[in-house]
PDB file of C-alpha atoms in Angstrom:
ATOM      1  CA  UNK A 224      65.721  -9.045 -54.459  1.00 66.00           C
ATOM      2  CA  UNK A 225      68.953  -8.814 -52.984  1.00 78.00           C
ATOM      3  CA  UNK A 226      67.303  -8.283 -50.116  1.00 93.00           C
ATOM      4  CA  UNK A 227      69.809  -7.021 -46.997  1.00 96.00           C
ATOM      5  CA  UNK A 228      73.301  -5.976 -48.391  1.00 97.00           C
ATOM      6  CA  UNK A 229      76.480  -5.634 -45.957  1.00 97.00           C
ATOM      7  CA  UNK A 230      79.302  -3.651 -47.335  1.00 97.00           C
ATOM      8  CA  UNK A 231      82.149  -4.491 -47.351  1.00 97.00           C
ATOM      9  CA  UNK A 232      82.590  -8.200 -46.289  1.00 96.00           C
ATOM     10  CA  UNK A 233      86.322  -7.953 -45.028  1.00 96.00           C
ATOM     11  CA  UNK A 234      88.514  -4.577 -43.344  1.00 96.00           C
ATOM     12  CA  UNK A 235      91.206  -3.891 -41.168  1.00 97.00           C
ATOM     13  CA  UNK A 236      91.849  -0.342 -39.558  1.00 96.00           C
ATOM     14  CA  UNK A 237      94.205   1.362 -37.621  1.00 97.00           C
ATOM     15  CA  UNK A 238      93.358   2.261 -34.298  1.00 97.00           C
ATOM     16  CA  UNK A 239      91.885   5.685 -34.806  1.00 96.00           C
ATOM     17  CA  UNK A 240      90.663   5.157 -37.735  1.00 97.00           C
ATOM     18  CA  UNK A 241      87.425   5.546 -39.074  1.00 96.00           C
ATOM     19  CA  UNK A 242      84.803   3.769 -41.339  1.00 96.00           C
ATOM     20  CA  UNK A 243      81.108   3.725 -42.151  1.00 97.00           C
ATOM     21  CA  UNK A 244      79.722   0.477 -42.459  1.00 98.00           C
ATOM     22  CA  UNK A 245      76.745   0.329 -45.298  1.00 98.00           C
ATOM     23  CA  UNK A 246      73.668  -2.013 -45.113  1.00 98.00           C
ATOM     24  CA  UNK A 247      71.371  -1.485 -47.677  1.00 97.00           C
ATOM     25  CA  UNK A 248      67.867  -3.525 -48.293  1.00 96.00           C
ATOM     26  CA  UNK A 249      65.731  -4.102 -50.823  1.00 94.00           C
ATOM     27  CA  UNK A 250      62.564  -4.836 -49.545  1.00 92.00           C
ATOM     28  CA  UNK A 251      60.588  -2.084 -48.007  1.00 91.00           C
ATOM     29  CA  UNK A 252      61.084  -3.042 -44.762  1.00 93.00           C
ATOM     30  CA  UNK A 253      60.740  -0.138 -41.593  1.00 92.00           C
ATOM     31  CA  UNK A 254      62.773  -1.883 -38.996  1.00 93.00           C
ATOM     32  CA  UNK A 255      66.886  -2.171 -39.146  1.00 95.00           C
ATOM     33  CA  UNK A 256      69.593  -3.566 -36.811  1.00 96.00           C
ATOM     34  CA  UNK A 257      72.711  -3.107 -36.735  1.00 97.00           C
ATOM     35  CA  UNK A 258      75.134  -6.217 -34.720  1.00 96.00           C
ATOM     36  CA  UNK A 259      77.748  -7.214 -33.809  1.00 97.00           C
ATOM     37  CA  UNK A 260      78.776 -10.700 -32.746  1.00 95.00           C
ATOM     38  CA  UNK A 261      82.136 -11.841 -31.243  1.00 92.00           C
ATOM     39  CA  UNK A 262      84.174 -15.112 -31.556  1.00 84.00           C
ATOM     40  CA  UNK A 263      82.132 -17.948 -29.948  1.00 80.00           C
ATOM     41  CA  UNK A 264      79.162 -14.647 -28.274  1.00 84.00           C
ATOM     42  CA  UNK A 265      75.949 -13.993 -29.268  1.00 87.00           C
ATOM     43  CA  UNK A 266      74.523 -11.180 -31.487  1.00 91.00           C
ATOM     44  CA  UNK A 267      74.833  -7.828 -29.415  1.00 93.00           C
ATOM     45  CA  UNK A 268      72.149  -5.630 -30.673  1.00 93.00           C
ATOM     46  CA  UNK A 269      74.569  -2.205 -31.275  1.00 96.00           C
ATOM     47  CA  UNK A 270      71.462   0.297 -33.149  1.00 96.00           C
ATOM     48  CA  UNK A 271      68.528   0.100 -34.819  1.00 94.00           C
ATOM     49  CA  UNK A 272      65.923   2.121 -36.616  1.00 94.00           C
ATOM     50  CA  UNK A 273      61.758   1.787 -36.646  1.00 92.00           C
ATOM     51  CA  UNK A 274      61.960   4.166 -39.645  1.00 93.00           C
ATOM     52  CA  UNK A 275      63.637   6.961 -41.933  1.00 95.00           C
ATOM     53  CA  UNK A 276      64.825   9.608 -39.402  1.00 95.00           C
ATOM     54  CA  UNK A 277      64.229   7.051 -35.896  1.00 95.00           C
ATOM     55  CA  UNK A 278      67.184   6.067 -34.329  1.00 96.00           C
ATOM     56  CA  UNK A 279      67.628   4.383 -31.589  1.00 94.00           C
ATOM     57  CA  UNK A 280      70.643   2.767 -29.378  1.00 94.00           C
ATOM     58  CA  UNK A 281      70.511  -0.769 -28.877  1.00 92.00           C
ATOM     59  CA  UNK A 282      72.605  -3.299 -25.992  1.00 90.00           C
ATOM     60  CA  UNK A 283      76.533  -2.119 -26.682  1.00 95.00           C
ATOM     61  CA  UNK A 284      76.400   1.612 -28.637  1.00 97.00           C
ATOM     62  CA  UNK A 285      79.065   2.778 -27.228  1.00 96.00           C
ATOM     63  CA  UNK A 286      81.747   4.055 -29.447  1.00 96.00           C
ATOM     64  CA  UNK A 287      79.308   3.934 -33.038  1.00 97.00           C
ATOM     65  CA  UNK A 288      76.991   6.301 -34.884  1.00 97.00           C
ATOM     66  CA  UNK A 289      73.949   5.447 -37.445  1.00 97.00           C
ATOM     67  CA  UNK A 290      71.441   7.795 -39.011  1.00 96.00           C
ATOM     68  CA  UNK A 291      68.357   6.499 -41.385  1.00 97.00           C
ATOM     69  CA  UNK A 292      67.744   9.041 -44.088  1.00 97.00           C
ATOM     70  CA  UNK A 293      66.535   7.324 -45.930  1.00 96.00           C
ATOM     71  CA  UNK A 294      63.410   3.526 -45.130  1.00 96.00           C
ATOM     72  CA  UNK A 295      66.633   1.829 -47.572  1.00 96.00           C
ATOM     73  CA  UNK A 296      69.911   2.289 -46.454  1.00 97.00           C
ATOM     74  CA  UNK A 297      71.240   2.682 -42.388  1.00 98.00           C
ATOM     75  CA  UNK A 298      74.853   2.766 -42.633  1.00 98.00           C
ATOM     76  CA  UNK A 299      76.835   2.272 -38.890  1.00 98.00           C
ATOM     77  CA  UNK A 300      79.843   4.597 -38.286  1.00 97.00           C
ATOM     78  CA  UNK A 301      83.167   3.751 -36.186  1.00 96.00           C
ATOM     79  CA  UNK A 302      84.782   6.902 -35.120  1.00 89.00           C
ATOM     80  CA  UNK A 303      88.264   6.185 -33.281  1.00 93.00           C
ATOM     81  CA  UNK A 304      88.268   2.833 -34.003  1.00 95.00           C
ATOM     82  CA  UNK A 305      89.665   0.443 -31.484  1.00 96.00           C
ATOM     83  CA  UNK A 306      91.136  -3.081 -31.067  1.00 96.00           C
ATOM     84  CA  UNK A 307      87.453  -4.059 -28.673  1.00 95.00           C
ATOM     85  CA  UNK A 308      85.954  -3.288 -32.031  1.00 97.00           C
ATOM     86  CA  UNK A 309      87.023  -6.572 -33.809  1.00 96.00           C
ATOM     87  CA  UNK A 310      84.772  -8.602 -34.794  1.00 97.00           C
ATOM     88  CA  UNK A 311      81.993  -9.632 -37.541  1.00 97.00           C
ATOM     89  CA  UNK A 312      78.427  -6.866 -38.260  1.00 98.00           C
ATOM     90  CA  UNK A 313      75.762  -7.703 -39.164  1.00 97.00           C
ATOM     91  CA  UNK A 314      72.619  -6.103 -41.198  1.00 97.00           C
ATOM     92  CA  UNK A 315      69.067  -6.649 -40.799  1.00 95.00           C
ATOM     93  CA  UNK A 316      65.651  -5.692 -41.726  1.00 95.00           C
ATOM     94  CA  UNK A 317      62.057  -7.165 -40.837  1.00 91.00           C
ATOM     95  CA  UNK A 318      58.140  -5.782 -40.620  1.00 84.00           C
ATOM     96  CA  UNK A 319      57.304  -5.659 -37.240  1.00 74.00           C
ATOM     97  CA  UNK A 320      56.859  -9.207 -36.034  1.00 68.00           C
ATOM     98  CA  UNK A 321      58.493 -10.750 -38.739  1.00 75.00           C
ATOM     99  CA  UNK A 322      61.198 -13.134 -38.901  1.00 77.00           C
ATOM    100  CA  UNK A 323      64.623 -10.815 -39.794  1.00 86.00           C
ATOM    101  CA  UNK A 324      66.530 -11.137 -42.383  1.00 92.00           C
ATOM    102  CA  UNK A 325      70.200 -10.714 -42.220  1.00 95.00           C
ATOM    103  CA  UNK A 326      72.656  -9.202 -44.272  1.00 97.00           C
ATOM    104  CA  UNK A 327      75.707 -11.520 -45.229  1.00 96.00           C
ATOM    105  CA  UNK A 328      77.999  -9.837 -42.272  1.00 97.00           C
ATOM    106  CA  UNK A 329      80.915  -7.663 -41.892  1.00 97.00           C
ATOM    107  CA  UNK A 330      84.592  -8.912 -40.923  1.00 96.00           C
ATOM    108  CA  UNK A 331      85.929  -5.611 -39.495  1.00 97.00           C
ATOM    109  CA  UNK A 332      89.588  -6.341 -37.415  1.00 96.00           C
ATOM    110  CA  UNK A 333      90.868  -3.156 -35.340  1.00 96.00           C
ATOM    111  CA  UNK A 334      95.342  -3.415 -35.640  1.00 96.00           C
TER     112      UNK A 334
ATOM    113  CA  UNK B  84      69.861 -11.593 -15.695  1.00 64.00           C
ATOM    114  CA  UNK B  85      70.433 -11.181 -19.060  1.00 73.00           C
ATOM    115  CA  UNK B  86      67.138 -10.615 -21.574  1.00 84.00           C
ATOM    116  CA  UNK B  87      67.712 -13.978 -22.970  1.00 90.00           C
ATOM    117  CA  UNK B  88      69.900 -16.828 -22.565  1.00 91.00           C
ATOM    118  CA  UNK B  89      70.539 -19.992 -23.801  1.00 93.00           C
ATOM    119  CA  UNK B  90      73.214 -22.831 -23.076  1.00 90.00           C
ATOM    120  CA  UNK B  91      75.737 -22.512 -24.706  1.00 88.00           C
ATOM    121  CA  UNK B  92      76.271 -26.558 -24.865  1.00 88.00           C
ATOM    122  CA  UNK B  93      77.875 -27.792 -27.268  1.00 93.00           C
ATOM    123  CA  UNK B  94      75.005 -30.591 -27.503  1.00 94.00           C
ATOM    124  CA  UNK B  95      76.703 -33.681 -28.661  1.00 96.00           C
ATOM    125  CA  UNK B  96      74.118 -36.277 -30.279  1.00 96.00           C
ATOM    126  CA  UNK B  97      74.522 -39.371 -32.981  1.00 97.00           C
ATOM    127  CA  UNK B  98      71.793 -39.315 -35.528  1.00 97.00           C
ATOM    128  CA  UNK B  99      68.277 -39.581 -35.474  1.00 97.00           C
ATOM    129  CA  UNK B 100      68.824 -38.916 -31.223  1.00 97.00           C
ATOM    130  CA  UNK B 101      65.579 -35.486 -30.483  1.00 97.00           C
ATOM    131  CA  UNK B 102      67.353 -32.653 -28.738  1.00 96.00           C
ATOM    132  CA  UNK B 103      65.870 -30.015 -27.236  1.00 95.00           C
ATOM    133  CA  UNK B 104      66.802 -26.357 -26.393  1.00 93.00           C
ATOM    134  CA  UNK B 105      65.257 -24.439 -24.313  1.00 93.00           C
ATOM    135  CA  UNK B 106      65.561 -20.307 -23.757  1.00 94.00           C
ATOM    136  CA  UNK B 107      64.512 -18.420 -21.419  1.00 94.00           C
ATOM    137  CA  UNK B 108      63.376 -14.251 -20.789  1.00 92.00           C
ATOM    138  CA  UNK B 109      63.116 -11.811 -18.786  1.00 89.00           C
ATOM    139  CA  UNK B 110      60.671  -9.421 -20.648  1.00 84.00           C
ATOM    140  CA  UNK B 111      57.095 -10.888 -19.829  1.00 83.00           C
ATOM    141  CA  UNK B 112      56.314  -7.821 -22.190  1.00 82.00           C
ATOM    142  CA  UNK B 113      57.885  -9.762 -24.727  1.00 82.00           C
ATOM    143  CA  UNK B 114      55.435 -10.207 -28.237  1.00 81.00           C
ATOM    144  CA  UNK B 115      57.881 -12.595 -30.386  1.00 87.00           C
ATOM    145  CA  UNK B 116      60.231 -14.654 -30.363  1.00 91.00           C
ATOM    146  CA  UNK B 117      61.803 -16.793 -32.295  1.00 92.00           C
ATOM    147  CA  UNK B 118      64.395 -19.453 -33.645  1.00 95.00           C
ATOM    148  CA  UNK B 119      67.949 -19.284 -36.053  1.00 95.00           C
ATOM    149  CA  UNK B 120      70.387 -21.165 -37.482  1.00 96.00           C
ATOM    150  CA  UNK B 121      74.242 -19.773 -37.530  1.00 95.00           C
ATOM    151  CA  UNK B 122      76.044 -22.178 -39.719  1.00 95.00           C
ATOM    152  CA  UNK B 123      79.604 -21.115 -38.536  1.00 90.00           C
ATOM    153  CA  UNK B 124      80.607 -17.546 -39.765  1.00 84.00           C
ATOM    154  CA  UNK B 125      77.391 -17.268 -41.506  1.00 93.00           C
ATOM    155  CA  UNK B 126      74.562 -14.699 -40.981  1.00 95.00           C
ATOM    156  CA  UNK B 127      72.110 -16.451 -39.196  1.00 94.00           C
ATOM    157  CA  UNK B 128      68.924 -16.982 -41.145  1.00 94.00           C
ATOM    158  CA  UNK B 129      65.375 -18.213 -39.510  1.00 92.00           C
ATOM    159  CA  UNK B 130      64.402 -21.491 -38.768  1.00 94.00           C
ATOM    160  CA  UNK B 131      60.677 -20.771 -37.256  1.00 92.00           C
ATOM    161  CA  UNK B 132      58.857 -17.987 -35.786  1.00 89.00           C
ATOM    162  CA  UNK B 133      57.050 -19.320 -32.442  1.00 90.00           C
ATOM    163  CA  UNK B 134      53.783 -18.370 -31.435  1.00 81.00           C
ATOM    164  CA  UNK B 135      51.360 -18.918 -28.579  1.00 83.00           C
ATOM    165  CA  UNK B 136      50.150 -22.169 -29.895  1.00 85.00           C
ATOM    166  CA  UNK B 137      52.923 -24.118 -30.843  1.00 85.00           C
ATOM    167  CA  UNK B 138      54.578 -24.410 -34.424  1.00 90.00           C
ATOM    168  CA  UNK B 139      55.435 -27.444 -36.358  1.00 93.00           C
ATOM    169  CA  UNK B 140      58.345 -27.606 -38.830  1.00 93.00           C
ATOM    170  CA  UNK B 141      58.627 -31.071 -40.156  1.00 96.00           C
ATOM    171  CA  UNK B 142      61.469 -32.513 -37.752  1.00 97.00           C
ATOM    172  CA  UNK B 143      60.756 -29.070 -36.201  1.00 97.00           C
ATOM    173  CA  UNK B 144      58.906 -28.521 -33.269  1.00 96.00           C
ATOM    174  CA  UNK B 145      59.488 -24.691 -31.047  1.00 95.00           C
ATOM    175  CA  UNK B 146      56.148 -24.386 -28.703  1.00 95.00           C
ATOM    176  CA  UNK B 147      56.331 -20.615 -25.580  1.00 94.00           C
ATOM    177  CA  UNK B 148      55.905 -20.828 -22.154  1.00 92.00           C
ATOM    178  CA  UNK B 149      54.709 -17.154 -20.960  1.00 91.00           C
ATOM    179  CA  UNK B 150      54.104 -18.574 -17.650  1.00 91.00           C
ATOM    180  CA  UNK B 151      57.950 -19.708 -16.809  1.00 91.00           C
ATOM    181  CA  UNK B 152      59.292 -17.215 -19.416  1.00 92.00           C
ATOM    182  CA  UNK B 153      60.996 -19.228 -22.052  1.00 92.00           C
ATOM    183  CA  UNK B 154      60.734 -20.803 -25.641  1.00 94.00           C
ATOM    184  CA  UNK B 155      61.836 -24.783 -26.736  1.00 95.00           C
ATOM    185  CA  UNK B 156      63.198 -26.341 -29.793  1.00 96.00           C
ATOM    186  CA  UNK B 157      63.099 -30.169 -30.478  1.00 97.00           C
ATOM    187  CA  UNK B 158      64.881 -31.404 -33.128  1.00 97.00           C
ATOM    188  CA  UNK B 159      63.422 -35.048 -33.657  1.00 98.00           C
ATOM    189  CA  UNK B 160      65.697 -37.499 -36.569  1.00 98.00           C
ATOM    190  CA  UNK B 161      68.488 -35.613 -36.193  1.00 97.00           C
ATOM    191  CA  UNK B 162      70.727 -34.780 -38.911  1.00 97.00           C
ATOM    192  CA  UNK B 163      74.378 -34.330 -39.472  1.00 97.00           C
ATOM    193  CA  UNK B 164      73.637 -31.342 -41.322  1.00 97.00           C
ATOM    194  CA  UNK B 165      71.719 -29.857 -38.057  1.00 97.00           C
ATOM    195  CA  UNK B 166      75.139 -29.354 -37.019  1.00 97.00           C
ATOM    196  CA  UNK B 167      74.715 -25.909 -35.939  1.00 96.00           C
ATOM    197  CA  UNK B 168      74.446 -22.551 -33.184  1.00 95.00           C
ATOM    198  CA  UNK B 169      71.449 -21.901 -32.583  1.00 96.00           C
ATOM    199  CA  UNK B 170      70.031 -18.275 -31.389  1.00 95.00           C
ATOM    200  CA  UNK B 171      66.839 -17.395 -29.351  1.00 94.00           C
ATOM    201  CA  UNK B 172      65.577 -14.485 -29.836  1.00 91.00           C
ATOM    202  CA  UNK B 173      62.468 -12.100 -28.837  1.00 89.00           C
ATOM    203  CA  UNK B 174      61.338  -8.502 -29.264  1.00 85.00           C
ATOM    204  CA  UNK B 175      58.301  -6.494 -27.229  1.00 77.00           C
ATOM    205  CA  UNK B 176      56.268  -3.413 -29.353  1.00 72.00           C
ATOM    206  CA  UNK B 177      59.385  -1.452 -29.079  1.00 73.00           C
ATOM    207  CA  UNK B 178      61.374  -2.780 -32.052  1.00 74.00           C
ATOM    208  CA  UNK B 179      64.460  -4.373 -30.838  1.00 81.00           C
ATOM    209  CA  UNK B 180      65.121  -7.949 -30.937  1.00 85.00           C
ATOM    210  CA  UNK B 181      67.443  -9.386 -28.640  1.00 89.00           C
ATOM    211  CA  UNK B 182      69.265 -12.594 -29.121  1.00 91.00           C
ATOM    212  CA  UNK B 183      70.558 -15.285 -26.533  1.00 92.00           C
ATOM    213  CA  UNK B 184      74.460 -16.482 -26.758  1.00 92.00           C
ATOM    214  CA  UNK B 185      73.400 -19.118 -28.634  1.00 93.00           C
ATOM    215  CA  UNK B 186      73.193 -23.033 -28.184  1.00 94.00           C
ATOM    216  CA  UNK B 187      75.893 -25.364 -30.494  1.00 95.00           C
ATOM    217  CA  UNK B 188      74.614 -28.650 -31.415  1.00 97.00           C
ATOM    218  CA  UNK B 189      76.801 -31.193 -33.235  1.00 97.00           C
ATOM    219  CA  UNK B 190      75.744 -34.452 -34.500  1.00 97.00           C
ATOM    220  CA  UNK B 191      77.881 -37.470 -35.046  1.00 96.00           C
ATOM    221  CA  UNK B 192      77.582 -40.109 -37.097  1.00 95.00           C
TER     222      UNK B 192
END
């Protein structure tokens, strides 16, 4: 049981490049989330999903897209990377009302 | 007003001290509340869920005050290893989990 797995762990992007951050969970959780955390700050919700085929915006969705074609996977897409998207990205999953399990994060730098 | 607010601190306390953090929330429909611990450059890990009746786990006690819309975390007999950032989170019936900024605790020898 791996929990929540995020790949890659680190990435450097050039301005204007695109990439997909991968997130997979093996706990059969319906709910999945993407957060970003800037230095010294809390977690900001980007997008979340309450089940396959259903996604919704969080607090800071601009510049990102998501899809949820399976229960297990919830990839986050950056289409035109900007320096403001330099951050640590965390994926999480849960059953409603339970505590949330986080992945170990992806550290992204846009230069 | 932010949905979830915490005093970022830092709280600097000596070993053995008792320290308390509060976290206020604005969504009166919030249903679930949590305290998470985050160590530097690591992912948050669940410390405690917060129930209406309160919740105690060893040296840690969490309480919910729905009338005043805040949750609290009390740490007794602080240890050096308690040094971390403590994040509070709330979720309602939409499934969103929103976090506060986090409170930094430094326990000194």
